[in-house]
Amino acid sequence: MSLGSWLLALDWGIRLAALWWIPSRTSPAAARSWLLLVGFVPLLGLPLYLLFGHPWLSRERVRRQRLASQVIREEQAPLQALRWTPQGQDADTEMVPLLETLGDFMATHGNAVELLDDYAGSLRRLLDDIDGARERVHLLYYLMFDDTVGEAVTDALCRAAARGVTCRLLLDAVGAKRGLRRYRKRLRAAGVEVHDMLPGGLRWRRSGRMDLRNHRKIAVIDNSAAYVGSQNLADPEFVPGHPNRELVARVQGPVVAHLEAVFASDWYIETGDRLDVFPTSPLQHADSAVQLLPSGPAYPFANARDTVCALAHLARRKLVLVTPYFVPDDATLSALRIAALSGVDVQLILSASNNQRWTAWAQESYYRELLDAGVKIALYRPHFLHAKHLSVDDEMALIGSINLDIRSFALNAEIGLLCYDREVVARMREIEADYLADAEQVTTERWETRPAWRRSREGLARLADSFM
């Protein structure tokens, strides 16, 4: 047989094997994208699928996550006095058991939630809390840059360690590559424990698929305060031309211990070392009910996606969603469409500028379908809107690191905080109104005037949604 015949046989052998293999191991949407790639370029598509086609984690990581979930549930069992149970038949009666089943944490009362909308102000509060720490500082972040913010955080951790404070820093191996390269030795020399998460290189087989990332942003200071939201440890313009606008929640009360439990889980998954987590008492001066939602490929369900869809289905009057990246799966798209068609005022707020060009093209392909269903789409212009949050009626607000895209739903470890508090929702409504004041609403008439080449570009980008 000639070389050409062998190559032809190999080419078709790969296509047929992919047709049999891929649909049984990935979702239908992802299988569609991968089969298209393998069908067009088999010799390229096959190795790419083997590397990135299935969101697998090592068995040891899955085992450690399962054990961490078990410990979290067992440790909460004696603390029923902290549990918050909704009264009546509102939407929160459905969300509380769902989140506890998905993410292990019960809802608690006696919390304080402060929404921080100012980038520099949020950073100052964090640095002040680190400087005031007496026992421990635990930081878990996706991104830390070698810039003025990275320097400020490093200096604050070194000062805390010099006072005898136990300081631990967990950073994503890819997102925080620059910060790890510049600050790791200095921090360790000062007594700060530093570890990278989901490392690549020769260690990737012990972690998981190479593009799986820990996208969480969490800071815990003593038992007194914690931070969760969208802001990384970097200057607002760490992507040139895209100054970020963020939203962070500074919390106090029992939820602080829950955020520390998430840190301790990730620390255990990365190092094998178990940390003690101590309960935090309810506050006397505040009584917000909140519930934590960790998500990621180590969990048996798509925690983030299922929560977003449930909130959309439970909305009765108003649903506002804010995200920098909007590449939804079929379930999320359907939930938003059904909510709008049911008469809910659904407002999607996106950033007019975007640092991920392919993602921006893909998300534009969804606009017409959403507009036809009655979903409002606003494009915020002054900054790159990197905040990630949503609000439901006047009752619930979700804030954290979760984007409304397939990567956040299936590939990244994420964190969300669901607040069952009308005052928190009212404050979030003020922030949403501020976005809308500087945003342009997309109309069907305007959208239909875009040139044909843009529509083709959007369609091609959408075909690759499962690669994002």
GROMACS .gro file of C-alpha atoms in nm:
model
  468
    1MET     CA    1   0.000   0.000   0.000
    2SER     CA    2   0.136   0.342  -0.093
    3LEU     CA    3   0.206   0.620   0.156
    4GLY     CA    4  -0.094   0.813   0.024
    5SER     CA    5  -0.323   0.517   0.086
    6TRP     CA    6  -0.189   0.477   0.439
    7LEU     CA    7  -0.249   0.845   0.514
    8LEU     CA    8  -0.602   0.826   0.370
    9ALA     CA    9  -0.678   0.519   0.583
   10LEU     CA   10  -0.537   0.692   0.893
   11ASP     CA   11  -0.737   1.005   0.816
   12TRP     CA   12  -1.068   0.818   0.795
   13GLY     CA   13  -0.977   0.590   1.083
   14ILE     CA   14  -0.940   0.894   1.310
   15ARG     CA   15  -1.273   1.037   1.193
   16LEU     CA   16  -1.460   0.711   1.256
   17ALA     CA   17  -1.294   0.655   1.593
   18ALA     CA   18  -1.383   1.010   1.696
   19LEU     CA   19  -1.745   0.957   1.593
   20TRP     CA   20  -1.761   0.653   1.822
   21TRP     CA   21  -1.547   0.785   2.109
   22ILE     CA   22  -1.622   1.155   2.158
   23PRO     CA   23  -2.006   1.163   2.197
   24SER     CA   24  -1.993   0.909   2.479
   25ARG     CA   25  -1.748   1.118   2.685
   26THR     CA   26  -1.855   1.480   2.640
   27SER     CA   27  -2.174   1.683   2.637
   28PRO     CA   28  -2.363   1.704   2.306
   29ALA     CA   29  -2.258   2.068   2.255
   30ALA     CA   30  -1.892   1.993   2.319
   31ALA     CA   31  -1.907   1.676   2.107
   32ARG     CA   32  -2.040   1.884   1.818
   33SER     CA   33  -1.746   2.124   1.834
   34TRP     CA   34  -1.484   1.853   1.867
   35LEU     CA   35  -1.629   1.639   1.588
   36LEU     CA   36  -1.624   1.939   1.356
   37LEU     CA   37  -1.258   2.002   1.435
   38VAL     CA   38  -1.157   1.636   1.400
   39GLY     CA   39  -1.362   1.605   1.083
   40PHE     CA   40  -1.184   1.895   0.914
   41VAL     CA   41  -0.829   1.840   1.045
   42PRO     CA   42  -0.804   1.489   1.196
   43LEU     CA   43  -0.429   1.492   1.261
   44LEU     CA   44  -0.462   1.817   1.459
   45GLY     CA   45  -0.803   1.759   1.614
   46LEU     CA   46  -0.721   1.421   1.769
   47PRO     CA   47  -0.422   1.529   1.983
   48LEU     CA   48  -0.605   1.846   2.084
   49TYR     CA   49  -0.905   1.642   2.194
   50LEU     CA   50  -0.685   1.405   2.395
   51LEU     CA   51  -0.534   1.705   2.575
   52PHE     CA   52  -0.839   1.929   2.615
   53GLY     CA   53  -1.148   1.734   2.517
   54HIS     CA   54  -1.262   1.609   2.857
   55PRO     CA   55  -1.246   1.807   3.186
   56TRP     CA   56  -1.073   1.532   3.380
   57LEU     CA   57  -0.901   1.569   3.715
   58SER     CA   58  -0.663   1.320   3.868
   59ARG     CA   59  -0.827   1.056   4.084
   60GLU     CA   60  -0.641   1.185   4.387
   61ARG     CA   61  -0.783   1.535   4.345
   62VAL     CA   62  -1.137   1.401   4.309
   63ARG     CA   63  -1.084   1.181   4.616
   64ARG     CA   64  -0.957   1.475   4.820
   65GLN     CA   65  -1.250   1.694   4.715
   66ARG     CA   66  -1.492   1.419   4.812
   67LEU     CA   67  -1.324   1.389   5.152
   68ALA     CA   68  -1.323   1.767   5.199
   69SER     CA   69  -1.698   1.779   5.124
   70GLN     CA   70  -1.759   1.504   5.376
   71VAL     CA   71  -1.560   1.688   5.645
   72ILE     CA   72  -1.743   2.015   5.573
   73ARG     CA   73  -2.080   1.848   5.616
   74GLU     CA   74  -1.974   1.667   5.935
   75GLU     CA   75  -1.826   1.981   6.091
   76GLN     CA   76  -2.150   2.173   6.029
   77ALA     CA   77  -2.372   1.909   6.187
   78PRO     CA   78  -2.326   2.027   6.550
   79LEU     CA   79  -2.365   2.394   6.450
   80GLN     CA   80  -2.737   2.398   6.378
   81ALA     CA   81  -2.780   2.717   6.582
   82LEU     CA   82  -2.605   2.897   6.295
   83ARG     CA   83  -2.841   2.760   6.033
   84TRP     CA   84  -3.081   2.998   5.862
   85THR     CA   85  -3.413   2.850   5.752
   86PRO     CA   86  -3.635   3.058   5.521
   87GLN     CA   87  -3.989   3.124   5.630
   88GLY     CA   88  -4.288   3.105   5.398
   89GLN     CA   89  -4.292   2.984   5.041
   90ASP     CA   90  -4.063   3.232   4.864
   91ALA     CA   91  -3.796   3.137   4.612
   92ASP     CA   92  -3.534   3.108   4.884
   93THR     CA   93  -3.708   2.797   5.019
   94GLU     CA   94  -3.602   2.621   4.699
   95MET     CA   95  -3.253   2.770   4.672
   96VAL     CA   96  -3.132   2.688   5.025
   97PRO     CA   97  -3.158   2.306   4.998
   98LEU     CA   98  -3.033   2.313   4.639
   99LEU     CA   99  -2.712   2.497   4.728
  100GLU     CA  100  -2.652   2.277   5.032
  101THR     CA  101  -2.687   1.965   4.818
  102LEU     CA  102  -2.461   2.102   4.546
  103GLY     CA  103  -2.192   2.282   4.743
  104ASP     CA  104  -2.209   2.132   5.097
  105PHE     CA  105  -2.264   2.457   5.291
  106MET     CA  106  -2.578   2.540   5.487
  107ALA     CA  107  -2.724   2.890   5.488
  108THR     CA  108  -2.630   3.092   5.797
  109HIS     CA  109  -2.771   3.398   5.972
  110GLY     CA  110  -2.591   3.672   6.162
  111ASN     CA  111  -2.368   3.790   5.876
  112ALA     CA  112  -2.275   4.135   5.750
  113VAL     CA  113  -2.229   4.192   5.376
  114GLU     CA  114  -2.067   4.509   5.240
  115LEU     CA  115  -2.050   4.549   4.863
  116LEU     CA  116  -1.733   4.726   4.748
  117ASP     CA  117  -1.761   4.882   4.403
  118ASP     CA  118  -1.443   5.092   4.410
  119TYR     CA  119  -1.132   4.910   4.282
  120ALA     CA  120  -0.876   5.106   4.482
  121GLY     CA  121  -1.102   5.127   4.785
  122SER     CA  122  -1.156   4.751   4.793
  123LEU     CA  123  -0.781   4.693   4.777
  124ARG     CA  124  -0.718   4.941   5.060
  125ARG     CA  125  -0.970   4.761   5.281
  126LEU     CA  126  -0.799   4.428   5.213
  127LEU     CA  127  -0.452   4.566   5.289
  128ASP     CA  128  -0.579   4.733   5.608
  129ASP     CA  129  -0.731   4.404   5.723
  130ILE     CA  130  -0.404   4.219   5.652
  131ASP     CA  131  -0.214   4.484   5.851
  132GLY     CA  132  -0.459   4.435   6.136
  133ALA     CA  133  -0.442   4.054   6.137
  134ARG     CA  134  -0.339   3.888   6.463
  135GLU     CA  135  -0.357   3.516   6.392
  136ARG     CA  136  -0.375   3.422   6.022
  137VAL     CA  137  -0.417   3.549   5.669
  138HIS     CA  138  -0.535   3.312   5.396
  139LEU     CA  139  -0.540   3.435   5.036
  140LEU     CA  140  -0.667   3.232   4.740
  141TYR     CA  141  -0.656   3.408   4.402
  142TYR     CA  142  -0.656   3.325   4.035
  143LEU     CA  143  -0.430   3.610   3.931
  144MET     CA  144  -0.148   3.802   4.098
  145PHE     CA  145   0.063   4.034   3.885
  146ASP     CA  146   0.413   4.170   3.937
  147ASP     CA  147   0.288   4.528   3.959
  148THR     CA  148   0.210   4.786   4.226
  149VAL     CA  149  -0.075   4.577   4.366
  150GLY     CA  150   0.138   4.263   4.374
  151GLU     CA  151   0.409   4.460   4.556
  152ALA     CA  152   0.161   4.603   4.806
  153VAL     CA  153   0.010   4.262   4.888
  154THR     CA  154   0.354   4.102   4.916
  155ASP     CA  155   0.473   4.375   5.152
  156ALA     CA  156   0.159   4.340   5.366
  157LEU     CA  157   0.203   3.963   5.393
  158CYS     CA  158   0.570   4.002   5.486
  159ARG     CA  159   0.479   4.255   5.757
  160ALA     CA  160   0.211   4.020   5.893
  161ALA     CA  161   0.449   3.722   5.896
  162ALA     CA  162   0.708   3.933   6.081
  163ARG     CA  163   0.444   3.995   6.354
  164GLY     CA  164   0.399   3.621   6.396
  165VAL     CA  165   0.080   3.595   6.189
  166THR     CA  166   0.039   3.267   6.000
  167CYS     CA  167   0.016   3.360   5.632
  168ARG     CA  168  -0.075   3.124   5.349
  169LEU     CA  169  -0.107   3.212   4.981
  170LEU     CA  170  -0.265   2.993   4.713
  171LEU     CA  171  -0.231   3.113   4.354
  172ASP     CA  172  -0.336   2.958   4.025
  173ALA     CA  173  -0.024   2.831   3.850
  174VAL     CA  174  -0.118   2.990   3.516
  175GLY     CA  175  -0.314   3.301   3.609
  176ALA     CA  176  -0.059   3.407   3.872
  177LYS     CA  177   0.251   3.292   3.686
  178ARG     CA  178   0.410   3.639   3.689
  179GLY     CA  179   0.338   3.695   4.057
  180LEU     CA  180   0.470   3.351   4.154
  181ARG     CA  181   0.787   3.406   3.955
  182ARG     CA  182   0.860   3.740   4.116
  183TYR     CA  183   0.737   3.703   4.475
  184ARG     CA  184   0.752   3.336   4.575
  185LYS     CA  185   1.110   3.337   4.707
  186ARG     CA  186   1.067   3.667   4.892
  187LEU     CA  187   0.744   3.552   5.055
  188ARG     CA  188   0.882   3.217   5.160
  189ALA     CA  189   1.194   3.381   5.300
  190ALA     CA  190   0.963   3.599   5.512
  191GLY     CA  191   0.779   3.293   5.644
  192VAL     CA  192   0.472   3.300   5.416
  193GLU     CA  193   0.360   2.958   5.289
  194VAL     CA  194   0.307   2.978   4.912
  195HIS     CA  195   0.167   2.711   4.679
  196ASP     CA  196   0.056   2.714   4.317
  197MET     CA  197  -0.268   2.545   4.214
  198LEU     CA  198  -0.315   2.305   3.923
  199PRO     CA  199   0.050   2.314   3.816
  200GLY     CA  200   0.147   2.219   3.464
  201GLY     CA  201   0.474   2.098   3.321
  202LEU     CA  202   0.588   1.757   3.434
  203ARG     CA  203   0.331   1.764   3.716
  204TRP     CA  204   0.020   1.797   3.500
  205ARG     CA  205  -0.067   1.427   3.518
  206ARG     CA  206  -0.106   1.464   3.895
  207SER     CA  207  -0.340   1.760   3.860
  208GLY     CA  208  -0.565   1.732   3.557
  209ARG     CA  209  -0.641   1.861   3.213
  210MET     CA  210  -0.393   2.136   3.142
  211ASP     CA  211  -0.642   2.419   3.089
  212LEU     CA  212  -0.846   2.355   3.407
  213ARG     CA  213  -0.795   2.651   3.638
  214ASN     CA  214  -0.879   2.765   3.990
  215HIS     CA  215  -1.057   3.094   3.923
  216ARG     CA  216  -1.161   3.174   4.282
  217LYS     CA  217  -1.085   3.502   4.461
  218ILE     CA  218  -1.102   3.464   4.838
  219ALA     CA  219  -0.930   3.637   5.130
  220VAL     CA  220  -0.982   3.538   5.494
  221ILE     CA  221  -0.836   3.739   5.783
  222ASP     CA  222  -0.852   3.578   6.127
  223ASN     CA  223  -1.214   3.498   6.214
  224SER     CA  224  -1.307   3.860   6.165
  225ALA     CA  225  -1.353   3.928   5.794
  226ALA     CA  226  -1.335   3.775   5.446
  227TYR     CA  227  -1.355   3.891   5.086
  228VAL     CA  228  -1.512   3.725   4.784
  229GLY     CA  229  -1.583   3.861   4.437
  230SER     CA  230  -1.433   3.926   4.096
  231GLN     CA  231  -1.123   4.134   4.178
  232ASN     CA  232  -0.775   3.986   4.136
  233LEU     CA  233  -0.447   4.096   4.294
  234ALA     CA  234  -0.343   4.326   4.011
  235ASP     CA  235  -0.361   4.685   3.892
  236PRO     CA  236  -0.696   4.769   3.729
  237GLU     CA  237  -0.519   4.804   3.392
  238PHE     CA  238  -0.328   4.477   3.405
  239VAL     CA  239  -0.467   4.422   3.054
  240PRO     CA  240  -0.359   4.736   2.865
  241GLY     CA  241  -0.654   4.932   2.730
  242HIS     CA  242  -0.906   4.746   2.946
  243PRO     CA  243  -0.923   4.909   3.293
  244ASN     CA  244  -1.131   4.678   3.507
  245ARG     CA  245  -1.441   4.754   3.709
  246GLU     CA  246  -1.510   4.495   3.978
  247LEU     CA  247  -1.746   4.408   4.261
  248VAL     CA  248  -1.630   4.253   4.589
  249ALA     CA  249  -1.820   4.154   4.903
  250ARG     CA  250  -1.653   4.205   5.239
  251VAL     CA  251  -1.829   3.974   5.483
  252GLN     CA  252  -1.831   3.909   5.855
  253GLY     CA  253  -2.004   3.643   6.062
  254PRO     CA  254  -2.038   3.266   6.025
  255VAL     CA  255  -1.977   3.277   5.650
  256VAL     CA  256  -1.613   3.374   5.721
  257ALA     CA  257  -1.551   3.022   5.850
  258HIS     CA  258  -1.720   2.878   5.542
  259LEU     CA  259  -1.490   3.075   5.312
  260GLU     CA  260  -1.196   2.954   5.517
  261ALA     CA  261  -1.323   2.599   5.472
  262VAL     CA  262  -1.308   2.649   5.094
  263PHE     CA  263  -0.950   2.773   5.131
  264ALA     CA  264  -0.866   2.476   5.354
  265SER     CA  265  -1.019   2.238   5.097
  266ASP     CA  266  -0.808   2.380   4.816
  267TRP     CA  267  -0.501   2.378   5.041
  268TYR     CA  268  -0.561   2.011   5.119
  269ILE     CA  269  -0.619   1.925   4.753
  270GLU     CA  270  -0.289   2.091   4.655
  271THR     CA  271  -0.067   1.991   4.949
  272GLY     CA  272  -0.232   1.700   5.130
  273ASP     CA  273  -0.215   1.900   5.457
  274ARG     CA  274  -0.532   1.951   5.660
  275LEU     CA  275  -0.594   2.287   5.825
  276ASP     CA  276  -0.817   2.356   6.122
  277VAL     CA  277  -1.124   2.569   6.058
  278PHE     CA  278  -1.294   2.733   6.355
  279PRO     CA  279  -1.662   2.839   6.357
  280THR     CA  280  -1.744   3.209   6.364
  281SER     CA  281  -2.025   3.336   6.584
  282PRO     CA  282  -2.322   3.531   6.447
  283LEU     CA  283  -2.291   3.908   6.466
  284GLN     CA  284  -2.505   4.107   6.706
  285HIS     CA  285  -2.529   4.415   6.485
  286ALA     CA  286  -2.618   4.247   6.152
  287ASP     CA  287  -2.833   3.958   6.041
  288SER     CA  288  -2.785   3.890   5.670
  289ALA     CA  289  -2.860   3.534   5.564
  290VAL     CA  290  -2.606   3.404   5.315
  291GLN     CA  291  -2.494   3.074   5.164
  292LEU     CA  292  -2.171   2.975   4.993
  293LEU     CA  293  -2.154   2.794   4.659
  294PRO     CA  294  -1.819   2.644   4.552
  295SER     CA  295  -1.816   2.481   4.209
  296GLY     CA  296  -1.574   2.310   3.975
  297PRO     CA  297  -1.495   1.988   3.787
  298ALA     CA  298  -1.420   1.800   4.111
  299TYR     CA  299  -1.789   1.819   4.208
  300PRO     CA  300  -2.037   1.566   4.067
  301PHE     CA  301  -2.272   1.834   3.929
  302ALA     CA  302  -2.237   2.163   3.741
  303ASN     CA  303  -2.294   2.366   4.059
  304ALA     CA  304  -2.257   2.714   3.911
  305ARG     CA  305  -2.466   2.646   3.601
  306ASP     CA  306  -2.743   2.474   3.797
  307THR     CA  307  -2.762   2.760   4.046
  308VAL     CA  308  -2.781   3.029   3.776
  309CYS     CA  309  -3.053   2.836   3.592
  310ALA     CA  310  -3.252   2.780   3.912
  311LEU     CA  311  -3.237   3.151   3.997
  312ALA     CA  312  -3.354   3.242   3.646
  313HIS     CA  313  -3.647   3.001   3.668
  314LEU     CA  314  -3.747   3.134   4.012
  315ALA     CA  315  -3.747   3.501   3.910
  316ARG     CA  316  -4.097   3.647   3.903
  317ARG     CA  317  -4.048   4.018   3.837
  318LYS     CA  318  -3.688   4.119   3.766
  319LEU     CA  319  -3.364   3.938   3.683
  320VAL     CA  320  -3.037   4.128   3.626
  321LEU     CA  321  -2.721   3.945   3.520
  322VAL     CA  322  -2.375   4.105   3.498
  323THR     CA  323  -2.082   3.922   3.341
  324PRO     CA  324  -1.776   4.004   3.129
  325TYR     CA  325  -1.801   3.678   2.934
  326PHE     CA  326  -2.135   3.547   2.810
  327VAL     CA  327  -2.111   3.216   2.626
  328PRO     CA  328  -2.398   3.016   2.780
  329ASP     CA  329  -2.476   2.650   2.738
  330ASP     CA  330  -2.820   2.540   2.616
  331ALA     CA  331  -2.966   2.511   2.967
  332THR     CA  332  -2.870   2.867   3.064
  333LEU     CA  333  -2.984   3.014   2.734
  334SER     CA  334  -3.317   2.836   2.769
  335ALA     CA  335  -3.362   2.957   3.129
  336LEU     CA  336  -3.310   3.321   3.030
  337ARG     CA  337  -3.540   3.289   2.730
  338ILE     CA  338  -3.817   3.125   2.933
  339ALA     CA  339  -3.791   3.388   3.208
  340ALA     CA  340  -3.828   3.672   2.956
  341LEU     CA  341  -4.113   3.502   2.770
  342SER     CA  342  -4.289   3.454   3.105
  343GLY     CA  343  -4.298   3.828   3.160
  344VAL     CA  344  -3.991   3.867   3.382
  345ASP     CA  345  -3.790   4.184   3.320
  346VAL     CA  346  -3.457   4.025   3.223
  347GLN     CA  347  -3.160   4.263   3.190
  348LEU     CA  348  -2.820   4.135   3.076
  349ILE     CA  349  -2.530   4.380   3.134
  350LEU     CA  350  -2.211   4.309   2.941
  351SER     CA  351  -1.892   4.500   2.875
  352ALA     CA  352  -1.866   4.690   2.548
  353SER     CA  353  -1.491   4.623   2.548
  354ASN     CA  354  -1.356   4.274   2.591
  355ASN     CA  355  -1.003   4.139   2.638
  356GLN     CA  356  -1.103   3.801   2.488
  357ARG     CA  357  -1.177   3.871   2.122
  358TRP     CA  358  -1.298   3.524   2.023
  359THR     CA  359  -1.528   3.512   2.326
  360ALA     CA  360  -1.669   3.854   2.237
  361TRP     CA  361  -1.753   3.733   1.887
  362ALA     CA  362  -1.915   3.418   2.022
  363GLN     CA  363  -2.133   3.603   2.273
  364GLU     CA  364  -2.262   3.835   2.000
  365SER     CA  365  -2.410   3.532   1.824
  366TYR     CA  366  -2.663   3.497   2.109
  367TYR     CA  367  -2.796   3.853   2.098
  368ARG     CA  368  -3.066   3.810   1.834
  369GLU     CA  369  -3.218   3.503   2.001
  370LEU     CA  370  -3.227   3.679   2.337
  371LEU     CA  371  -3.363   4.004   2.197
  372ASP     CA  372  -3.642   3.818   2.020
  373ALA     CA  373  -3.742   3.660   2.352
  374GLY     CA  374  -3.753   4.000   2.523
  375VAL     CA  375  -3.419   3.994   2.707
  376LYS     CA  376  -3.265   4.340   2.736
  377ILE     CA  377  -2.893   4.365   2.656
  378ALA     CA  378  -2.683   4.662   2.769
  379LEU     CA  379  -2.318   4.725   2.681
  380TYR     CA  380  -2.124   4.912   2.952
  381ARG     CA  381  -1.862   5.145   2.801
  382PRO     CA  382  -1.638   5.336   3.048
  383HIS     CA  383  -1.435   5.034   3.165
  384PHE     CA  384  -1.395   4.663   3.108
  385LEU     CA  385  -1.680   4.541   3.328
  386HIS     CA  386  -1.521   4.238   3.493
  387ALA     CA  387  -1.777   4.215   3.777
  388LYS     CA  388  -1.981   3.894   3.803
  389HIS     CA  389  -2.312   3.904   3.985
  390LEU     CA  390  -2.688   3.873   3.946
  391SER     CA  391  -2.999   3.975   4.137
  392VAL     CA  392  -3.344   3.818   4.151
  393ASP     CA  393  -3.653   4.026   4.225
  394ASP     CA  394  -3.593   4.206   4.557
  395GLU     CA  395  -3.492   3.890   4.740
  396MET     CA  396  -3.162   3.735   4.635
  397ALA     CA  397  -2.823   3.839   4.500
  398LEU     CA  398  -2.534   3.620   4.382
  399ILE     CA  399  -2.179   3.758   4.377
  400GLY     CA  400  -1.846   3.588   4.317
  401SER     CA  401  -1.608   3.470   4.046
  402ILE     CA  402  -1.861   3.294   3.820
  403ASN     CA  403  -1.882   3.406   3.458
  404LEU     CA  404  -2.185   3.311   3.249
  405ASP     CA  405  -1.983   3.093   3.016
  406ILE     CA  406  -1.908   2.727   2.964
  407ARG     CA  407  -1.558   2.763   3.109
  408SER     CA  408  -1.691   2.883   3.446
  409PHE     CA  409  -1.969   2.625   3.442
  410ALA     CA  410  -1.759   2.319   3.356
  411LEU     CA  411  -1.384   2.382   3.369
  412ASN     CA  412  -1.292   2.632   3.641
  413ALA     CA  413  -1.309   2.607   4.018
  414GLU     CA  414  -1.532   2.901   4.113
  415ILE     CA  415  -1.695   3.054   4.419
  416GLY     CA  416  -2.029   3.228   4.464
  417LEU     CA  417  -2.203   3.389   4.761
  418LEU     CA  418  -2.583   3.389   4.755
  419CYS     CA  419  -2.734   3.658   4.976
  420TYR     CA  420  -3.092   3.625   5.098
  421ASP     CA  421  -3.116   3.987   5.205
  422ARG     CA  422  -3.330   4.267   5.061
  423GLU     CA  423  -3.085   4.537   5.174
  424VAL     CA  424  -2.799   4.368   4.986
  425VAL     CA  425  -3.020   4.337   4.678
  426ALA     CA  426  -3.114   4.705   4.704
  427ARG     CA  427  -2.746   4.802   4.718
  428MET     CA  428  -2.677   4.581   4.417
  429ARG     CA  429  -2.964   4.747   4.231
  430GLU     CA  430  -2.789   5.083   4.286
  431ILE     CA  431  -2.469   4.943   4.135
  432GLU     CA  432  -2.662   4.795   3.842
  433ALA     CA  433  -2.832   5.131   3.782
  434ASP     CA  434  -2.490   5.297   3.775
  435TYR     CA  435  -2.377   5.050   3.509
  436LEU     CA  436  -2.688   5.114   3.302
  437ALA     CA  437  -2.642   5.491   3.321
  438ASP     CA  438  -2.316   5.445   3.127
  439ALA     CA  439  -2.436   5.168   2.897
  440GLU     CA  440  -2.599   5.146   2.557
  441GLN     CA  441  -2.900   4.921   2.512
  442VAL     CA  442  -2.878   4.690   2.211
  443THR     CA  443  -3.192   4.701   1.997
  444THR     CA  444  -3.309   4.448   1.742
  445GLU     CA  445  -3.328   4.718   1.475
  446ARG     CA  446  -2.971   4.828   1.532
  447TRP     CA  447  -2.840   4.478   1.565
  448GLU     CA  448  -2.986   4.374   1.230
  449THR     CA  449  -2.788   4.645   1.051
  450ARG     CA  450  -2.450   4.484   1.122
  451PRO     CA  451  -2.271   4.358   0.809
  452ALA     CA  452  -2.295   3.998   0.690
  453TRP     CA  453  -1.926   3.931   0.754
  454ARG     CA  454  -1.980   3.998   1.126
  455ARG     CA  455  -2.265   3.747   1.135
  456SER     CA  456  -2.041   3.486   0.975
  457ARG     CA  457  -1.766   3.562   1.226
  458GLU     CA  458  -2.010   3.524   1.516
  459GLY     CA  459  -2.134   3.190   1.384
  460LEU     CA  460  -1.782   3.052   1.348
  461ALA     CA  461  -1.688   3.167   1.697
  462ARG     CA  462  -2.000   3.009   1.842
  463LEU     CA  463  -1.910   2.673   1.689
  464ALA     CA  464  -1.601   2.679   1.909
  465ASP     CA  465  -1.787   2.770   2.228
  466SER     CA  466  -1.688   2.444   2.396
  467PHE     CA  467  -1.318   2.527   2.353
  468MET     CA  468  -1.343   2.853   2.553
   0.00000   0.00000   0.00000
